[in-house]
Tab-separated table of N, CA and C in Angstrom:
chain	number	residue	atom	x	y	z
A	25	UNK	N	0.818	-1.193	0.000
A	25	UNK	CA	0.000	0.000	0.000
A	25	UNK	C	0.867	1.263	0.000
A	26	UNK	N	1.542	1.377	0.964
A	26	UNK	CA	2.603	2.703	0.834
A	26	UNK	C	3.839	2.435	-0.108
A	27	UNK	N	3.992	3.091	-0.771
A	27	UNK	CA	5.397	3.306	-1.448
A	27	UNK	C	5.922	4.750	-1.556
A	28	UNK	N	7.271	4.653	-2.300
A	28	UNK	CA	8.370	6.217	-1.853
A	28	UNK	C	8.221	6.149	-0.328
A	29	UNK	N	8.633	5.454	0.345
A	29	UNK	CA	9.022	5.662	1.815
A	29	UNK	C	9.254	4.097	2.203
A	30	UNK	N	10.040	4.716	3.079
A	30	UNK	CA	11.270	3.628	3.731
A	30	UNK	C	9.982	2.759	5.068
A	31	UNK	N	9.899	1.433	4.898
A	31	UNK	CA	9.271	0.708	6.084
A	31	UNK	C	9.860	0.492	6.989
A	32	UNK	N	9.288	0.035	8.510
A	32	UNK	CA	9.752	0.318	9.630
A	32	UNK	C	11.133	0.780	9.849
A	33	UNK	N	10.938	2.271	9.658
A	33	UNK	CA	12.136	3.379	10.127
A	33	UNK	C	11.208	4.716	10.949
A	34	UNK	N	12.112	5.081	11.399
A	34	UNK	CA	11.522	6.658	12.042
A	34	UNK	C	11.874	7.304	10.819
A	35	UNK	N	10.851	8.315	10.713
A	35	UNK	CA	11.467	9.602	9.777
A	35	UNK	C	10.300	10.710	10.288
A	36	UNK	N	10.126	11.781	9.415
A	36	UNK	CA	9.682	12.844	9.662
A	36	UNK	C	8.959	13.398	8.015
A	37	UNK	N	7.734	13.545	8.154
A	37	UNK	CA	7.050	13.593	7.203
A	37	UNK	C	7.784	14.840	6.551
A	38	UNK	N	7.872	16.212	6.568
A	38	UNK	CA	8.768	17.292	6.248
A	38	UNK	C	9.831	17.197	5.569
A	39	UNK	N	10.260	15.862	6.340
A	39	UNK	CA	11.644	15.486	5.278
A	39	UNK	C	11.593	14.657	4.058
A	40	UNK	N	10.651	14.446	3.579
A	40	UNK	CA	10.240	13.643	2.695
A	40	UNK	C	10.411	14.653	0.756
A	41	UNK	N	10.314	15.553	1.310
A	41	UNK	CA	10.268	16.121	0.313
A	41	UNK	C	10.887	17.807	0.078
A	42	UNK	N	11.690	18.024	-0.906
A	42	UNK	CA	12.267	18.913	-0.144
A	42	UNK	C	11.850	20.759	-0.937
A	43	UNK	N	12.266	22.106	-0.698
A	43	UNK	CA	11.743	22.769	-2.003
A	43	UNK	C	12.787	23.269	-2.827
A	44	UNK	N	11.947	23.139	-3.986
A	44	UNK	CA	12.860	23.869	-5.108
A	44	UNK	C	12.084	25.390	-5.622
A	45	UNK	N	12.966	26.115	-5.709
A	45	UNK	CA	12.332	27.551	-6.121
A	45	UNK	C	11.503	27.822	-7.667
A	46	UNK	N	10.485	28.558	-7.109
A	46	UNK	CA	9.272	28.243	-7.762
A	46	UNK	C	8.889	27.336	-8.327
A	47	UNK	N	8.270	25.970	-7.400
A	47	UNK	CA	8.098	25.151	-7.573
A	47	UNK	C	6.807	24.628	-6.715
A	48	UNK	N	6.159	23.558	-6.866
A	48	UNK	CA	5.210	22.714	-6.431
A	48	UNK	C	5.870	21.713	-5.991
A	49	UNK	N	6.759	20.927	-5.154
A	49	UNK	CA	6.711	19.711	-5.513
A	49	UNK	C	5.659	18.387	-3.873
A	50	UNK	N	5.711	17.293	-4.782
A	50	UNK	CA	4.582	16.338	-4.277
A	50	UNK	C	5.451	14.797	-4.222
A	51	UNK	N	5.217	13.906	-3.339
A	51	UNK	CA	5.424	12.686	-3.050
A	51	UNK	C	4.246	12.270	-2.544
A	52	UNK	N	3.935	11.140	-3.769
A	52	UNK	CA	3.056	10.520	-2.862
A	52	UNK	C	2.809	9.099	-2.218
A	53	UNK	N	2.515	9.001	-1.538
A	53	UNK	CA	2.673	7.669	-0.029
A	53	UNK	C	2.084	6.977	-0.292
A	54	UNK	N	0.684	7.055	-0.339
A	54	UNK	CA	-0.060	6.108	-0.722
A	54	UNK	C	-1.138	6.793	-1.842
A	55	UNK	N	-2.130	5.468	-2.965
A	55	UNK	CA	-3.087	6.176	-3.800
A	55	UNK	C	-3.458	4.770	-4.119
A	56	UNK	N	-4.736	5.067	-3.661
A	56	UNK	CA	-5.551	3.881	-3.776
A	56	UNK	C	-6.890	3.999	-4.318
A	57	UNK	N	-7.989	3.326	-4.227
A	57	UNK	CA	-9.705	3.834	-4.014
A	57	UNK	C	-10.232	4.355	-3.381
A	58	UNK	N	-9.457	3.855	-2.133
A	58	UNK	CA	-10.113	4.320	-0.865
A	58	UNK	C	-9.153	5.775	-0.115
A	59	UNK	N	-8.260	5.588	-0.280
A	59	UNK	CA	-7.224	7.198	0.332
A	59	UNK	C	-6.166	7.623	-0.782
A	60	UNK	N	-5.674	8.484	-0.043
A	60	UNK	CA	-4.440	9.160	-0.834
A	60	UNK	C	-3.634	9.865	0.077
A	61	UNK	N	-2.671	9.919	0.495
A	61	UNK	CA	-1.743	10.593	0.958
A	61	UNK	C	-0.828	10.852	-0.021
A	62	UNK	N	-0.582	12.391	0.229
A	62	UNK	CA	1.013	12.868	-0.332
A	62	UNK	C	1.472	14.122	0.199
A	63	UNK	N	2.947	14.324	0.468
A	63	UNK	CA	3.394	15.086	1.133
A	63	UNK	C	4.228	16.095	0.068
A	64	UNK	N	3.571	17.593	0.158
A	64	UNK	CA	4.116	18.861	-0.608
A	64	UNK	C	4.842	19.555	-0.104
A	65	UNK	N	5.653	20.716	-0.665
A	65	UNK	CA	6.343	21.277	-0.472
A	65	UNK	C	5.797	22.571	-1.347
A	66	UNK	N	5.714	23.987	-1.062
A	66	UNK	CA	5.608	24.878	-1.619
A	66	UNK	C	6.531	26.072	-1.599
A	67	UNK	N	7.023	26.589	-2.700
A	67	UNK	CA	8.250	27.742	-2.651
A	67	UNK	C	6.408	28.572	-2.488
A	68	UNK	N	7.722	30.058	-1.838
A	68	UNK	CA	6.882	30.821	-1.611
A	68	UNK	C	6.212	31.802	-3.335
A	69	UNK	N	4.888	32.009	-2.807
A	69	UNK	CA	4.253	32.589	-4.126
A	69	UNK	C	3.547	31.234	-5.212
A	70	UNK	N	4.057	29.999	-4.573
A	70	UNK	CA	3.328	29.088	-5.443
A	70	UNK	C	2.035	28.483	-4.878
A	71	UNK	N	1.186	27.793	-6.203
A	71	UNK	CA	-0.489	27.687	-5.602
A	71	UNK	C	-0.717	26.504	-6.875
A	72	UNK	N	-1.944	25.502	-6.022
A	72	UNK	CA	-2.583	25.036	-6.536
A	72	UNK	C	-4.098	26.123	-6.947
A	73	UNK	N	-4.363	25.535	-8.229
A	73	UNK	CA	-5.483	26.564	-8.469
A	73	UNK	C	-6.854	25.706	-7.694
A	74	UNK	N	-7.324	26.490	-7.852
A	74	UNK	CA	-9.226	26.339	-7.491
A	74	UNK	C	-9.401	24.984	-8.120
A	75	UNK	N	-9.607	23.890	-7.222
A	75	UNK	CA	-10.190	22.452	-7.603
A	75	UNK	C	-11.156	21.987	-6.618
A	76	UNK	N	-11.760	20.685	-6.996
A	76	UNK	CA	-12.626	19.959	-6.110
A	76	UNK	C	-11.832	18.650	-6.117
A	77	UNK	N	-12.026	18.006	-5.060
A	77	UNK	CA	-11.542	16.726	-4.717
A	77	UNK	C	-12.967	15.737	-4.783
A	78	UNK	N	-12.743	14.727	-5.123
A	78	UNK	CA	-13.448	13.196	-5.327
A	78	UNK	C	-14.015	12.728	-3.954
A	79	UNK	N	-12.830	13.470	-3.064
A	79	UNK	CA	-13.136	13.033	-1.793
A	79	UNK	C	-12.884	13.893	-0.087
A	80	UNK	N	-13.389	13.991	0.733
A	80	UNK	CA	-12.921	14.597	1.743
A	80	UNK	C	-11.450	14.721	1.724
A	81	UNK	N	-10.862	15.992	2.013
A	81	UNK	CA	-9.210	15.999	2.252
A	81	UNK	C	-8.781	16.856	3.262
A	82	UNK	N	-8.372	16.194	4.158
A	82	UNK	CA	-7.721	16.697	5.114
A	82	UNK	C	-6.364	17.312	4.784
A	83	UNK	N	-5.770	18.353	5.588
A	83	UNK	CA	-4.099	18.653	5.038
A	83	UNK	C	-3.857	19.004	6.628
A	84	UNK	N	-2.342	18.810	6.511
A	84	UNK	CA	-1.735	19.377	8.176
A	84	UNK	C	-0.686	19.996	7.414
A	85	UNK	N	-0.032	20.922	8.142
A	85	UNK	CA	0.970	21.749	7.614
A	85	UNK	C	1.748	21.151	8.877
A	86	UNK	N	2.893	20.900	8.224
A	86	UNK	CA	3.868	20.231	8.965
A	86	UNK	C	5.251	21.168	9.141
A	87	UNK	N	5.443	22.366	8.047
A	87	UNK	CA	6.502	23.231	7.860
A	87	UNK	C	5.791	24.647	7.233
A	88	UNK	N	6.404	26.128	7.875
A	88	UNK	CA	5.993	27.017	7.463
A	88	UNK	C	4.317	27.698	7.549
A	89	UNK	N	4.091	28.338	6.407
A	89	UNK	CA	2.440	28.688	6.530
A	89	UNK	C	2.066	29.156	5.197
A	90	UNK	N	0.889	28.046	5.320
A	90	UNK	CA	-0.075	27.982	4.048
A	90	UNK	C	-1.313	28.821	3.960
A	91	UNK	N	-1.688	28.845	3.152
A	91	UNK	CA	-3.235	29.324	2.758
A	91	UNK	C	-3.788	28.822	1.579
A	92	UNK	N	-5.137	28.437	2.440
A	92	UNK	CA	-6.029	27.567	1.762
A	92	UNK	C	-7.653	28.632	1.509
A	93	UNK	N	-7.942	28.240	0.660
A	93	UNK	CA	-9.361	29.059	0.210
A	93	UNK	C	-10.450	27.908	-0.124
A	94	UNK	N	-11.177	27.587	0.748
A	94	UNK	CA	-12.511	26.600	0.503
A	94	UNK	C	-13.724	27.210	0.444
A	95	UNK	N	-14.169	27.421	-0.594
A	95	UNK	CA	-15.231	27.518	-0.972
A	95	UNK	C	-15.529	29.056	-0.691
A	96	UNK	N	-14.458	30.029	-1.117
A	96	UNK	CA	-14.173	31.205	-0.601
A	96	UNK	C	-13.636	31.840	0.340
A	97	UNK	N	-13.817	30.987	1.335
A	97	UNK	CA	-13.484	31.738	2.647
A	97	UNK	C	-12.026	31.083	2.689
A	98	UNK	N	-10.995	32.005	3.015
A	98	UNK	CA	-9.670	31.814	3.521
A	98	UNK	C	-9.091	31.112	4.940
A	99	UNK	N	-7.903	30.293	4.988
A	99	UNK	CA	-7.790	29.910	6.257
A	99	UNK	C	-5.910	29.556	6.268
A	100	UNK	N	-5.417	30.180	7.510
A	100	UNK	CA	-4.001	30.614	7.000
A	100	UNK	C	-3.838	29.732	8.110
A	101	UNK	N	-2.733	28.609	8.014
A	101	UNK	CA	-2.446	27.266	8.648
A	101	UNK	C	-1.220	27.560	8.511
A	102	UNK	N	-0.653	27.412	10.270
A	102	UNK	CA	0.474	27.123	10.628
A	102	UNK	C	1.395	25.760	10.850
A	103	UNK	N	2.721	25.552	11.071
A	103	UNK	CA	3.342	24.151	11.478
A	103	UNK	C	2.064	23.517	12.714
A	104	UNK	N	1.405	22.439	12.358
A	104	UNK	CA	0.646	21.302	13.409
A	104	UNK	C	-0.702	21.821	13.306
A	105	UNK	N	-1.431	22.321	12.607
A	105	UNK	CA	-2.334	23.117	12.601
A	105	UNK	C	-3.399	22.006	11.103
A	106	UNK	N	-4.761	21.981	11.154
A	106	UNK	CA	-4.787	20.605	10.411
A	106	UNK	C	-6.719	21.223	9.642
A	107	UNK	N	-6.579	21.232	8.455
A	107	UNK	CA	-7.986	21.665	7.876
A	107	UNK	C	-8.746	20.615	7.084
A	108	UNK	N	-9.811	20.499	7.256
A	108	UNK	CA	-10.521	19.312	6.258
A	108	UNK	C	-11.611	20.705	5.466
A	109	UNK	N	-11.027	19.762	4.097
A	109	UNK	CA	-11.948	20.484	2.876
A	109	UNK	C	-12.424	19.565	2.507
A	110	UNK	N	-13.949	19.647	2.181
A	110	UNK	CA	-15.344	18.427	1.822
A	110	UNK	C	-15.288	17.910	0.466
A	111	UNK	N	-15.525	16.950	0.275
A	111	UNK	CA	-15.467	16.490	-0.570
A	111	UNK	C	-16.389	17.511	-1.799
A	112	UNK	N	-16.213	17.812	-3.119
A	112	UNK	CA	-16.505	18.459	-3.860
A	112	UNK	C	-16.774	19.825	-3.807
A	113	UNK	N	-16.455	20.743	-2.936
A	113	UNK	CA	-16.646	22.016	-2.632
A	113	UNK	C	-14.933	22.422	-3.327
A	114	UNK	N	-15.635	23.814	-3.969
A	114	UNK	CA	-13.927	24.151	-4.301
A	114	UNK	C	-12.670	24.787	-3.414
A	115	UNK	N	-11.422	24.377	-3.689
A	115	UNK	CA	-10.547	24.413	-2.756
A	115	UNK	C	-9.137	24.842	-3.348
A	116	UNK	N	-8.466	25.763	-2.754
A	116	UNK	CA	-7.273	26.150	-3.411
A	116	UNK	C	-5.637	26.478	-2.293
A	117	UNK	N	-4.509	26.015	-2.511
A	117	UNK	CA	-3.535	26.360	-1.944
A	117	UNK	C	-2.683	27.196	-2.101
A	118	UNK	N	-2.308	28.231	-1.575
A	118	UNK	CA	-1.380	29.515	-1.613
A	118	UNK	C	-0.028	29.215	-0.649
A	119	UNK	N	1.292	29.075	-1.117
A	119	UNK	CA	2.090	29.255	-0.091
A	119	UNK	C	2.404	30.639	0.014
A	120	UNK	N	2.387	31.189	1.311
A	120	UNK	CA	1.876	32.891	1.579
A	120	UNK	C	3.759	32.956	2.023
A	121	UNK	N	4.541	32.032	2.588
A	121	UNK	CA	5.675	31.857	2.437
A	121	UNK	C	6.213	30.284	1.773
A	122	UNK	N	7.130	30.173	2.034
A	122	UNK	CA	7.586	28.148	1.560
A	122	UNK	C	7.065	27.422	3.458
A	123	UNK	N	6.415	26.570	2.263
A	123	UNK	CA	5.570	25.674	3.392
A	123	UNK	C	5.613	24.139	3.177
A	124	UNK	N	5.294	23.241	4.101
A	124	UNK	CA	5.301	21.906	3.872
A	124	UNK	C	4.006	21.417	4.279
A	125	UNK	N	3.414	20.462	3.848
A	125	UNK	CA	1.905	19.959	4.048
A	125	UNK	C	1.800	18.571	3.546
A	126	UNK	N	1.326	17.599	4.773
A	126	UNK	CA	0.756	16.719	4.048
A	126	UNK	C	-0.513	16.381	3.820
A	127	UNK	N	-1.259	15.764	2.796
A	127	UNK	CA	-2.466	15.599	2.619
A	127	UNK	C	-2.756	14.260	1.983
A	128	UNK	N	-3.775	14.106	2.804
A	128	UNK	CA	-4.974	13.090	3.296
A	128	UNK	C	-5.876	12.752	2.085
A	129	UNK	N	-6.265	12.486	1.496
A	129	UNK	CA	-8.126	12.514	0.768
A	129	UNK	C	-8.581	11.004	1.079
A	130	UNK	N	-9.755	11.195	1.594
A	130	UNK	CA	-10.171	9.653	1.819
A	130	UNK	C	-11.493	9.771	0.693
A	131	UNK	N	-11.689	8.208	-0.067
A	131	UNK	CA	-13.062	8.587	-0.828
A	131	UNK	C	-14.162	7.677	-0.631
């Protein structure tokens, strides 16, 4: 089920992925039917645009601070700080500086 990551080891989700300037980048852990995990990285000034997900998605910001826009309304997430966006409502990511996040979607 999980792959790109090392089995029974300690690590640190943050470190999984690292940033490159102006960039998006994504690893992902698991992708199945039923979930999805993958862990991002955002240079600052970069964004996913306005989408809907298939499925509920949770995100935790694990590094830095993000901003997320669901369904209009804004919500600026710090390191340990954790937002669920609903399944099909629209949803968008802003890194407001370089941030790290992992995310969840269960369907």
């Amino acid at each position: 089920m999980y792959k790109n990551i090392e089995k029974q080891a300690k690590l640190r989700l943050k470190d999984l992925v690292e940033y490159q300037d102006g960039q998006v980048v994504s690893r992902t852990l698991v992708q199945n039917d039923k979930v999805s995990m993958t862990v991002f990285s955002f240079d600052k000034g970069e964004e996913i645009s306005t989408h809907a997900a298939g499925g509920d998605a949770m995100v935790t910001v694990v590094e830095g601070t993000g901003q997320f826009t669901v369904d209009g309304r804004e919500f600026v997430l710090t390191e340990g700080e954790t937002l669920i966006m609903p399944k099909d409502i629209p949803h968008g990511v802003y890194g407001k500086e370089r941030f790290k996040m992992v995310l969840v979607i269960s369907y």
